[in-house]
Short mmCIF file of C-alpha atoms in Angstrom, two decimals:
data_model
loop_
_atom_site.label_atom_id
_atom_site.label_comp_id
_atom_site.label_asym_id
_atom_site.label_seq_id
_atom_site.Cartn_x
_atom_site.Cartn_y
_atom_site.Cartn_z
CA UNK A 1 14.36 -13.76 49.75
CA UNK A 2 16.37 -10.99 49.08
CA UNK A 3 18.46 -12.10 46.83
CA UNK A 4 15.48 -13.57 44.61
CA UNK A 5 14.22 -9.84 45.15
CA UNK A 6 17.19 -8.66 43.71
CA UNK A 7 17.28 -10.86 40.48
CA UNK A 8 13.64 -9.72 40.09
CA UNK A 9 14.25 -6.63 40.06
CA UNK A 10 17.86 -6.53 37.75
CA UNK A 11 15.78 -8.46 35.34
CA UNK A 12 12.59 -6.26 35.43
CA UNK A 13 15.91 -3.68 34.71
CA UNK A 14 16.90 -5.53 32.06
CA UNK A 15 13.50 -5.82 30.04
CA UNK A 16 12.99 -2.12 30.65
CA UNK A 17 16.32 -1.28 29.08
CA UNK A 18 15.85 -3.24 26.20
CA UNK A 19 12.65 -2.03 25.28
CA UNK A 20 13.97 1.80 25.83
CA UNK A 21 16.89 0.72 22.97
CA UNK A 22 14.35 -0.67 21.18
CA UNK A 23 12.16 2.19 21.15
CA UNK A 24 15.12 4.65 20.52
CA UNK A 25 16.51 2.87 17.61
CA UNK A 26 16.48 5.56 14.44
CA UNK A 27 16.04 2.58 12.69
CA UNK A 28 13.15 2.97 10.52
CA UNK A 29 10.33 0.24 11.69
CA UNK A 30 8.50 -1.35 8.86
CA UNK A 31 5.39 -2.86 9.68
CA UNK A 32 2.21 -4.81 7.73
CA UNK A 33 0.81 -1.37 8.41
CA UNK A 34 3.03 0.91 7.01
CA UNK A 35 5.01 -0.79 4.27
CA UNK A 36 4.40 0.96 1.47
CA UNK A 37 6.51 3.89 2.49
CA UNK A 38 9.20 1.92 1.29
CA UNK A 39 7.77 2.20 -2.54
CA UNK A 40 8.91 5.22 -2.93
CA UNK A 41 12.56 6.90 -2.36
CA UNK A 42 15.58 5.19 -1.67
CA UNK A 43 15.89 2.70 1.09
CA UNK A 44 18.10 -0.04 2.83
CA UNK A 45 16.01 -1.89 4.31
CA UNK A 46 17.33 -5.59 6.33
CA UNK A 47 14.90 -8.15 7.06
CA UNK A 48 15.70 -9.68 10.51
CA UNK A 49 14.93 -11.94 12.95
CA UNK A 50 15.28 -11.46 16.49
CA UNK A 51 16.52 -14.71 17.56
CA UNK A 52 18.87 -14.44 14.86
CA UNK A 53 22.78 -14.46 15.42
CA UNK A 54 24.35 -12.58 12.69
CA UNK A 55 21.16 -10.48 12.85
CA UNK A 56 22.27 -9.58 16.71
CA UNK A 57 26.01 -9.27 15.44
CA UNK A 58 24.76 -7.01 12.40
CA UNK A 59 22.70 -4.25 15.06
CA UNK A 60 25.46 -2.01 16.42
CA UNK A 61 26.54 -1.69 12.85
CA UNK A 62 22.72 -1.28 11.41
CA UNK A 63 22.45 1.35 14.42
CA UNK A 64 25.20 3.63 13.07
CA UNK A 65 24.48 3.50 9.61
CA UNK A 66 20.91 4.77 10.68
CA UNK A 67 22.33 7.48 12.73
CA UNK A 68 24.56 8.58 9.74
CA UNK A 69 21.58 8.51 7.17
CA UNK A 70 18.12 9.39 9.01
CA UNK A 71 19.07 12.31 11.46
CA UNK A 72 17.19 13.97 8.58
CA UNK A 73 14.85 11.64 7.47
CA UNK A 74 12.75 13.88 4.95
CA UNK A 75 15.80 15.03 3.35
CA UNK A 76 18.18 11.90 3.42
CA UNK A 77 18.99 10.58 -0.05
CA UNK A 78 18.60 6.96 1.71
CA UNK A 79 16.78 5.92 4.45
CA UNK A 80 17.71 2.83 6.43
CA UNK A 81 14.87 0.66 7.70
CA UNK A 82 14.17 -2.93 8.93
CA UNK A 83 11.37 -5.44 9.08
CA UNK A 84 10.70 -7.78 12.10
CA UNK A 85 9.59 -10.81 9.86
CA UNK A 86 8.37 -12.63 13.41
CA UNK A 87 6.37 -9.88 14.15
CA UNK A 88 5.33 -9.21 10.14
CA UNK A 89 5.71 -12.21 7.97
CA UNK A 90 3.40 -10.61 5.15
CA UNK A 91 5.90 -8.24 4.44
CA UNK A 92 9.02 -10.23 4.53
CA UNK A 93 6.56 -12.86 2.12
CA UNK A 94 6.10 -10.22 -0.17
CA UNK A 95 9.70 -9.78 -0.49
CA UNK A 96 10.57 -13.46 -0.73
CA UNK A 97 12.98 -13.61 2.26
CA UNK A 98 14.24 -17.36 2.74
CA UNK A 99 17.01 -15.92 5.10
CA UNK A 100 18.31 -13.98 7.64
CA UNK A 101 19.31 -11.18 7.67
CA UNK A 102 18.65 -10.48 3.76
CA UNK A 103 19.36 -6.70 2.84
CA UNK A 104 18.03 -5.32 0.19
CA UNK A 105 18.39 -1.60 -1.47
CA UNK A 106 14.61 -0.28 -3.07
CA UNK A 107 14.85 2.67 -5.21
CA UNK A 108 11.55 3.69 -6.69
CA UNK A 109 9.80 0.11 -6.11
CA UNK A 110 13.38 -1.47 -7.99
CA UNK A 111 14.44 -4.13 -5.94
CA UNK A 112 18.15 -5.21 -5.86
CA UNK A 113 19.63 -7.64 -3.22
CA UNK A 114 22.31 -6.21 -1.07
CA UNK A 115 25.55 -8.48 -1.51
CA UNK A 116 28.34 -6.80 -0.04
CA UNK A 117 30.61 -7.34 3.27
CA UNK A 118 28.39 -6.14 6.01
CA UNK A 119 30.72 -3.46 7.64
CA UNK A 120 29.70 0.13 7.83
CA UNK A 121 32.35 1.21 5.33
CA UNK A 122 31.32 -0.83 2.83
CA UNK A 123 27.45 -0.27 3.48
CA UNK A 124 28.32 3.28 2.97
CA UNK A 125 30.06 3.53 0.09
CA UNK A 126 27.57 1.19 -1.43
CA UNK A 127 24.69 3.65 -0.69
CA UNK A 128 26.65 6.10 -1.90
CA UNK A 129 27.22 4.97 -5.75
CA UNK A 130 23.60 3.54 -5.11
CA UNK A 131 22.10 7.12 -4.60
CA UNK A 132 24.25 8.32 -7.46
CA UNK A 133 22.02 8.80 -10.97
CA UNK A 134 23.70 5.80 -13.09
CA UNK A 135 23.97 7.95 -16.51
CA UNK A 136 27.51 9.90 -16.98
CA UNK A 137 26.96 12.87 -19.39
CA UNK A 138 30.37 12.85 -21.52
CA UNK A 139 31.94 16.66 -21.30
CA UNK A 140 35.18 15.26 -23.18
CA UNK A 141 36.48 13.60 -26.42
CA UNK A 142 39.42 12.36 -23.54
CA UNK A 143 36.57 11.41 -20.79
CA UNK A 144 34.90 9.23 -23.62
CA UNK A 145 38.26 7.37 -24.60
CA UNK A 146 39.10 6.69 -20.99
CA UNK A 147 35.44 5.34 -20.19
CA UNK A 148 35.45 3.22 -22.88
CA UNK A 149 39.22 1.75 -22.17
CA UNK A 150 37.97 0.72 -19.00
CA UNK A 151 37.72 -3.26 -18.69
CA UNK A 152 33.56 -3.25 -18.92
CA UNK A 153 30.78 -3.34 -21.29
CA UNK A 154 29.91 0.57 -22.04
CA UNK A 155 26.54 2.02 -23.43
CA UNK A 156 26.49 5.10 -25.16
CA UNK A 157 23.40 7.30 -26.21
CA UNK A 158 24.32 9.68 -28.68
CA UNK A 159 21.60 12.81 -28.89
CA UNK A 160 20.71 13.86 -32.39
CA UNK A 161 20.82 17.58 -31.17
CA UNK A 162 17.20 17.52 -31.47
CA UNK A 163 14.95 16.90 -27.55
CA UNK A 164 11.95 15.76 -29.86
CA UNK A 165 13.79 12.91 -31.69
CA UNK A 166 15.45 12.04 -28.59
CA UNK A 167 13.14 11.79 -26.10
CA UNK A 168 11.65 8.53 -27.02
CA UNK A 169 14.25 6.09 -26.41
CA UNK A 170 16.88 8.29 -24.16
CA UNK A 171 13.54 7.84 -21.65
CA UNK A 172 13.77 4.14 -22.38
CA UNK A 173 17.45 4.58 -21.84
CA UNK A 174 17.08 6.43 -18.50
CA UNK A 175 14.61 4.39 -17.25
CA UNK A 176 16.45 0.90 -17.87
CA UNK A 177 19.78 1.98 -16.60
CA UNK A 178 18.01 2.74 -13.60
CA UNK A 179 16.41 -1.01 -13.37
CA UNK A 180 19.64 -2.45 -13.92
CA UNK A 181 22.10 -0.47 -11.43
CA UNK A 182 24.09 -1.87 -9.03
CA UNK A 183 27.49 -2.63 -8.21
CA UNK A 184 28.91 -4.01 -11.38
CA UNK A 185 26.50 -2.69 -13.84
CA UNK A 186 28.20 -1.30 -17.11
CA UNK A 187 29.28 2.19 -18.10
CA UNK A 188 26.24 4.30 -19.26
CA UNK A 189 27.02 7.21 -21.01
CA UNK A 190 25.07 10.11 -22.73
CA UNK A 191 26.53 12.18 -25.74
CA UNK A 192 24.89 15.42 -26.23
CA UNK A 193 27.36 17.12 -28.54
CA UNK A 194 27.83 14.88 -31.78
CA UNK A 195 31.55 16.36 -32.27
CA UNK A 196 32.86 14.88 -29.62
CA UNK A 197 32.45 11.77 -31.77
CA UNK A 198 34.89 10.75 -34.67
CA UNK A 199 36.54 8.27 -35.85
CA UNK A 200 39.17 7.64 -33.35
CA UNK A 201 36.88 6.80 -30.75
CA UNK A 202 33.60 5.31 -32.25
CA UNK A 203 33.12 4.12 -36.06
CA UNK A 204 30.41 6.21 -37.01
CA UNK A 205 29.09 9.22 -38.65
CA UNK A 206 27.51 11.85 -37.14
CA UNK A 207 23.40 10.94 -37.69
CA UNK A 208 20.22 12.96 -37.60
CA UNK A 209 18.82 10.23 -35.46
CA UNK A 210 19.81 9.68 -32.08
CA UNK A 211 22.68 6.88 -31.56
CA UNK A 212 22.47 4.18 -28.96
CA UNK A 213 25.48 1.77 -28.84
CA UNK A 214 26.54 -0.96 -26.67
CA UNK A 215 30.83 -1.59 -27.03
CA UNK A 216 31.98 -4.72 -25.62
CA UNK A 217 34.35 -7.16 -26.07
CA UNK A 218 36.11 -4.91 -28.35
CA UNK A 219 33.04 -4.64 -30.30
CA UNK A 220 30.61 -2.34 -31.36
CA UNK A 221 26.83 -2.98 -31.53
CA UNK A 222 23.90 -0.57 -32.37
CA UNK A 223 20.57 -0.56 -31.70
CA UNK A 224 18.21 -0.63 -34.57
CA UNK A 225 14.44 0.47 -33.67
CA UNK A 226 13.07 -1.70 -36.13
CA UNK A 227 15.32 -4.54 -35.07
CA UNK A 228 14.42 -8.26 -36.64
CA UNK A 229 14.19 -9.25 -33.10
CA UNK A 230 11.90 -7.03 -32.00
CA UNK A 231 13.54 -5.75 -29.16
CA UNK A 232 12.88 -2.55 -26.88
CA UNK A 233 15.54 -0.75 -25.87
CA UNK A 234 15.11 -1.91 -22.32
CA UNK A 235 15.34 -5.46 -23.80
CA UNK A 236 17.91 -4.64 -25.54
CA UNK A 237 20.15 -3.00 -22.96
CA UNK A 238 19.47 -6.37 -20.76
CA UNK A 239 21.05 -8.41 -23.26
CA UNK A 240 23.81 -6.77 -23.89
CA UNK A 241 24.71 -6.07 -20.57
CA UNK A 242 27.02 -8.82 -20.09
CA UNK A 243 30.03 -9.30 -22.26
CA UNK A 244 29.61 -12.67 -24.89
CA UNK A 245 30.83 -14.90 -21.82
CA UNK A 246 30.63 -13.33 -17.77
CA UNK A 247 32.63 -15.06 -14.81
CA UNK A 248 29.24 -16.15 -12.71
CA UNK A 249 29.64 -14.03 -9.18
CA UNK A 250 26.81 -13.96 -6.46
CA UNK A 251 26.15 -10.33 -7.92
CA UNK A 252 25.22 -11.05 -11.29
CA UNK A 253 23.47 -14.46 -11.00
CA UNK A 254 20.17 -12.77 -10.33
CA UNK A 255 20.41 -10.42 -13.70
CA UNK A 256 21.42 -12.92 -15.52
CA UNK A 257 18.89 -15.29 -14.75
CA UNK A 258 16.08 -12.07 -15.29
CA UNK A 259 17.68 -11.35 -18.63
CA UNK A 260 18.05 -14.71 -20.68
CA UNK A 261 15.70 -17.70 -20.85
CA UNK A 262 18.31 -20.26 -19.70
CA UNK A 263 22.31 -19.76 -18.75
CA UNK A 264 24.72 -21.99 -19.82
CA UNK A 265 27.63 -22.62 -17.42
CA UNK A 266 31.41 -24.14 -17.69
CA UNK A 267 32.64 -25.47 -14.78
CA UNK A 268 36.62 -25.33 -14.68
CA UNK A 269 38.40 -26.69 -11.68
CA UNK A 270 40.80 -23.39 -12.41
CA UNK A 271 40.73 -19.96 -13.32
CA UNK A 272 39.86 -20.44 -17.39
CA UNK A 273 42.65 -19.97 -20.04
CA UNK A 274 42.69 -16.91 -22.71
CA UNK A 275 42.21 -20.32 -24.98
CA UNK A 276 39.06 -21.40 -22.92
CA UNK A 277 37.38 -18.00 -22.38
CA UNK A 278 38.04 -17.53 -26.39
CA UNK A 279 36.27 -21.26 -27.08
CA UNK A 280 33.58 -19.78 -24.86
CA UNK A 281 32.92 -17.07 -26.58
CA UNK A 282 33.31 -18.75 -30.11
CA UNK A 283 29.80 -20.77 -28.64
CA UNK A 284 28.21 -17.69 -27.39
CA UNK A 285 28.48 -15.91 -31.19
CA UNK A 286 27.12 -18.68 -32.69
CA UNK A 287 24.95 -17.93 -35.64
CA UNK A 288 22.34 -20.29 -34.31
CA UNK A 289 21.57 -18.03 -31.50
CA UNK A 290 21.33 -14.26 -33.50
CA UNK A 291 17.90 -15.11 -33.90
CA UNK A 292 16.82 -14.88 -30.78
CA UNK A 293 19.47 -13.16 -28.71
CA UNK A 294 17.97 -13.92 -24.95
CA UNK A 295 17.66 -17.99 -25.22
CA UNK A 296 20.90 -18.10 -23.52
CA UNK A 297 23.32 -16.11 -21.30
CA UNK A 298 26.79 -17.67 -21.27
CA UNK A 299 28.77 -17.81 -18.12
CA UNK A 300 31.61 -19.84 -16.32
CA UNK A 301 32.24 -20.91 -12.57
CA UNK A 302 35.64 -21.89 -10.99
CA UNK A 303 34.87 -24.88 -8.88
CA UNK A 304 36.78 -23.72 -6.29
CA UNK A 305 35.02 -20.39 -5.57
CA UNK A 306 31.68 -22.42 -5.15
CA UNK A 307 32.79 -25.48 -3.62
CA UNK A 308 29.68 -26.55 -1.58
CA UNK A 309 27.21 -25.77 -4.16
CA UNK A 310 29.44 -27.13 -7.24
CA UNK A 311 29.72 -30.59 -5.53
CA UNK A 312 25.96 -30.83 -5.05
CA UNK A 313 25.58 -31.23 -8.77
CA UNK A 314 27.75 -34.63 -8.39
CA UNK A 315 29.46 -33.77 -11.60
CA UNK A 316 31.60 -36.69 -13.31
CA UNK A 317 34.36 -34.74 -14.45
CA UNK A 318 35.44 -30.93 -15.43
CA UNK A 319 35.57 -28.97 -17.41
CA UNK A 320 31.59 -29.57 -17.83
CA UNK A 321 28.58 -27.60 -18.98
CA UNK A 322 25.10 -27.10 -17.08
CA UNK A 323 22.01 -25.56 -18.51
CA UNK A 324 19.69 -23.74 -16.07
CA UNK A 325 16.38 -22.60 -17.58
CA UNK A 326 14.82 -21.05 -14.30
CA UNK A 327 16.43 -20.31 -11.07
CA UNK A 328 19.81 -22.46 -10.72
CA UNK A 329 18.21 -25.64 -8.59
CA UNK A 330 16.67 -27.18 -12.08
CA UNK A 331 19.25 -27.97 -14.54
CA UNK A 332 20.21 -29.79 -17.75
CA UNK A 333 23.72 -31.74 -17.44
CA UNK A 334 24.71 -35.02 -20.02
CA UNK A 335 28.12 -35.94 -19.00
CA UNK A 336 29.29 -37.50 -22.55
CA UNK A 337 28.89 -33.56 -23.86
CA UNK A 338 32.44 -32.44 -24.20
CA UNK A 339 32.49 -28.52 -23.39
CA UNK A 340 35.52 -27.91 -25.12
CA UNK A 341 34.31 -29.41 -28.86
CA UNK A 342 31.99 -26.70 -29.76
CA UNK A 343 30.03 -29.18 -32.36
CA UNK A 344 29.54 -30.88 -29.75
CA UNK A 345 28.14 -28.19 -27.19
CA UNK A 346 26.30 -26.34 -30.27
CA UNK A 347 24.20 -29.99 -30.64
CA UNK A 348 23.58 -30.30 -26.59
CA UNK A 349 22.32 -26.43 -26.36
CA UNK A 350 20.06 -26.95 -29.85
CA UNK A 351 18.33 -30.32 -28.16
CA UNK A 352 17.76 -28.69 -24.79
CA UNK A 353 15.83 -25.88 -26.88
CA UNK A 354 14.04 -28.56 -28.52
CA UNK A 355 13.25 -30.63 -24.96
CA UNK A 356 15.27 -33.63 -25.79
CA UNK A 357 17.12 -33.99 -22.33
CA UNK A 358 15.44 -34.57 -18.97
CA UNK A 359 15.86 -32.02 -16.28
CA UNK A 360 17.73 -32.91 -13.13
CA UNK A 361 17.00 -31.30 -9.23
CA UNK A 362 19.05 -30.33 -7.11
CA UNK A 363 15.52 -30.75 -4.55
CA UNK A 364 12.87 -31.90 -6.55
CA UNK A 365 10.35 -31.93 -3.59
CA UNK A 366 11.79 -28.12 -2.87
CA UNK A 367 11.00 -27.18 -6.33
CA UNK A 368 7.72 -28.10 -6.35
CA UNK A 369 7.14 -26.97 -2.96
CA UNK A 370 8.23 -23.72 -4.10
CA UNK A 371 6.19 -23.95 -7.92
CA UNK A 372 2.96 -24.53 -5.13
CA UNK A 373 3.85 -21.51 -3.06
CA UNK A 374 4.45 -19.30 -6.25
CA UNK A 375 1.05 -20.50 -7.68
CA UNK A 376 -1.02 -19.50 -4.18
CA UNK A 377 0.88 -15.82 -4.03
CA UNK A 378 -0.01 -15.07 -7.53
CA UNK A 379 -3.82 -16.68 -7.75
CA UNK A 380 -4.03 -16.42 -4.38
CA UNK A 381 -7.85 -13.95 -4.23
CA UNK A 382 -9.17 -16.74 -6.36
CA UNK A 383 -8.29 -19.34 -4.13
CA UNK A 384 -9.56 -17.41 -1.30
CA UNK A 385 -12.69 -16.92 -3.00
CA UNK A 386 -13.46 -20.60 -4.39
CA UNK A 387 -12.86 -21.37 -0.40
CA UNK A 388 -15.70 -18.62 0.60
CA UNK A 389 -18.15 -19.78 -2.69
CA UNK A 390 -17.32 -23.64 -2.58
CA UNK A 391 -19.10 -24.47 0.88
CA UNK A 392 -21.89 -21.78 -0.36
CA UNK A 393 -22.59 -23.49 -3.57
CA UNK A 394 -22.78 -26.71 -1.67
CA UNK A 395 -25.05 -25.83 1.48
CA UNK A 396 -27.24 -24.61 -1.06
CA UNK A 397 -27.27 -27.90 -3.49
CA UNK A 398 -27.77 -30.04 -0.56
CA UNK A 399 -30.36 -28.13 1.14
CA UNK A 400 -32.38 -27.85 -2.49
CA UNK A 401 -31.73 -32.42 -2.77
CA UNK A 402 -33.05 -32.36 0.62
CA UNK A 403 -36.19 -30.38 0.43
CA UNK A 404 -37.01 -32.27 -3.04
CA UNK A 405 -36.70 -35.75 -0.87
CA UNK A 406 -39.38 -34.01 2.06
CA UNK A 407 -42.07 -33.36 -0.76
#
């Protein structure tokens, strides 16, 4: 009896303990009832389950990062935060969370998936760059060159000296660079002083009107506001974020997919040759796609990196090429196309545009499961309201059929 006393009594313990932790975490707690704190400011905020495994193993580290970044919560730069989604599945809906723990970085109601190693080092210096305004004002003809020698695309605003005839698309400017931050986003770069600019660095002229530029792939682009394409700079900047052809990584996949209507991949069992990556990009600057510059984003996978998913797609042979026009579990894929004869690839791309191929799943009852669930999110107060006026509509027909059948 004792002894059953005793095991009573270190488990009572143990469930007293683990609530006091629980309620001493400096963890911020989101709830259903207080989520939209997290609309505003900067926050890291993990989605979790409790009877999660790498959610346990992620805690301690969670714990600290918390203790580093809201001892002063009002004045932090970031705030770290988590969501029970047992306890407040509304939320973690809202959000779209499939898995856990997902981490995700809000700035300002921007969303951007967290997608680095999960040790406090790297969560910090993450945050850090994260917190960081993404614009670099150029002080130097010398800071220019070396930004632009760097091996990444590079956008530079160049003021025309006057706020008035700036302010119109450097606010466009500001606001996209913003949207698009993260981790491997380009150089963005503001030019106040038009003499910093000449020849040796950039091939123009200095310009009453303000300047925006995008230089990559050793190549220089410029944004024209009345643009045949009818682009906005934030449009615009999407685009060209990406050099002609991008190596697909699990950072980028999400932009890229946001930015252009489909993306066209090459599978290579290796790393790409300088010959490949130039074929690529020989495709990508096509003629037949100037016209209308976001119909496809051009990227290439090494087999190897994405083994699991790669075989999924039960490809023939590789080199190949896939077309994804949505997320990347619909896809177009004819194995007589030959990616490396870019007649060939030019014909494949110009009859997907014009639906001539069938689209494969990787999970076509997942798909649609998922087309349903998108459809009830986004009409879902007119669903809930046909279920409220339905039944009324009815109990009143049938009551008006039934007192016409008493007279």
């Amino acid at each position: 009896m004792n002894k059953l006393f005793t095991l009573i009594f270190a488990l009572f313990l143990l469930v007293c303990v683990a609530q006091t932790s629980e309620e001493k975490t400096t963890v911020v707690q989101i709830t259903s009832d207080n989520s939209d704190i997290i609309k505003t400011g900067n926050w890291l905020v993990e989605f979790f389950a409790p009877w999660c495994g790498h959610c346990k193993r992620l805690a301690p580290i969670y714990e600290e990062l918390a203790q580093l970044y809201n001892v002063d919560i009002d004045n932090s730069k970031v705030k770290i935060a988590q969501v029970n989604c047992v306890d407040h599945q509304s939320v973690c809906s809202k959000y779209d969370i499939k898995g856990y723990p997902t981490i995700k970085y809000l700035s300002e109601g921007e969303i951007k998936d967290y997608r680095g190693s999960r040790d406090k080092n790297s969560f910090i210096t993450y945050l850090d760059n994260m917190s960081k305004s993404p614009i670099l004002i150029i002080e130097s003809k010398e800071q220019l060159k070396e930004k632009l020698q760097e091996n990444k695309v590079s956008f530079i605003f160049i003021s025309s000296g006057s706020e008035s005839k700036d302010k119109k698309i450097l606010n466009e400017y500001k606001i996209v660079t913003k949207q698009i931050q993260d981790v491997e986003c380009p150089n963005f770069l503001v030019v106040m002083d038009q003499s910093l600019v000449n020849d040796d660095i950039l091939p123009i002229k200095a310009d009453q009107q303000p300047i925006l530029l995008v230089y990559k792939d050793n190549e220089y682009q410029s944004y024209q506001v009345n643009n045949e394409n009818g682009m906005s700079v934030n449009q615009w900047v999407r685009v060209n974020q990406f050099p002609l052809v991008s190596e697909l990584t699990y950072s980028n996949q999400h932009m890229l997919t946001v930015s252009f209507k489909k993306i066209v991949m090459f599978v290579f069992t290796k790393k790409p040759t300088a010959d490949n990556i130039q074929h690529m990009k020989s495709i990508a600057s096509s003629k037949q796609f100037k016209s209308n510059p976001t119909d496809f984003g051009f990227t290439y996978i090494v087999e190897n990196t994405f083994a699991n998913w790669i075989s999924s797609f039960k490809l023939e042979k590789t080199p190949a090429i896939l077309v994804f026009p949505e997320k990347m579990d619909i896809y177009y894929y004819e194995e007589s196309i030959d990616p490396l004869d870019k007649s060939s690839v030019l014909q494949f791309l110009s009859d997907v545009n014009n639906n001539k191929y069938s689209l494969k799943y990787l999970n076509r009852l997942g798909y649609y499961l998922d087309k349903i669930e998108e459809f009830m999110v986004e009409y879902l107060y007119y669903i809930v309201g046909l279920i409220i006026v339905i039944p009324i509509i009815l109990f009143f027909t049938c009551s008006g059929e039934s007192k016409e059948k008493d007279q």
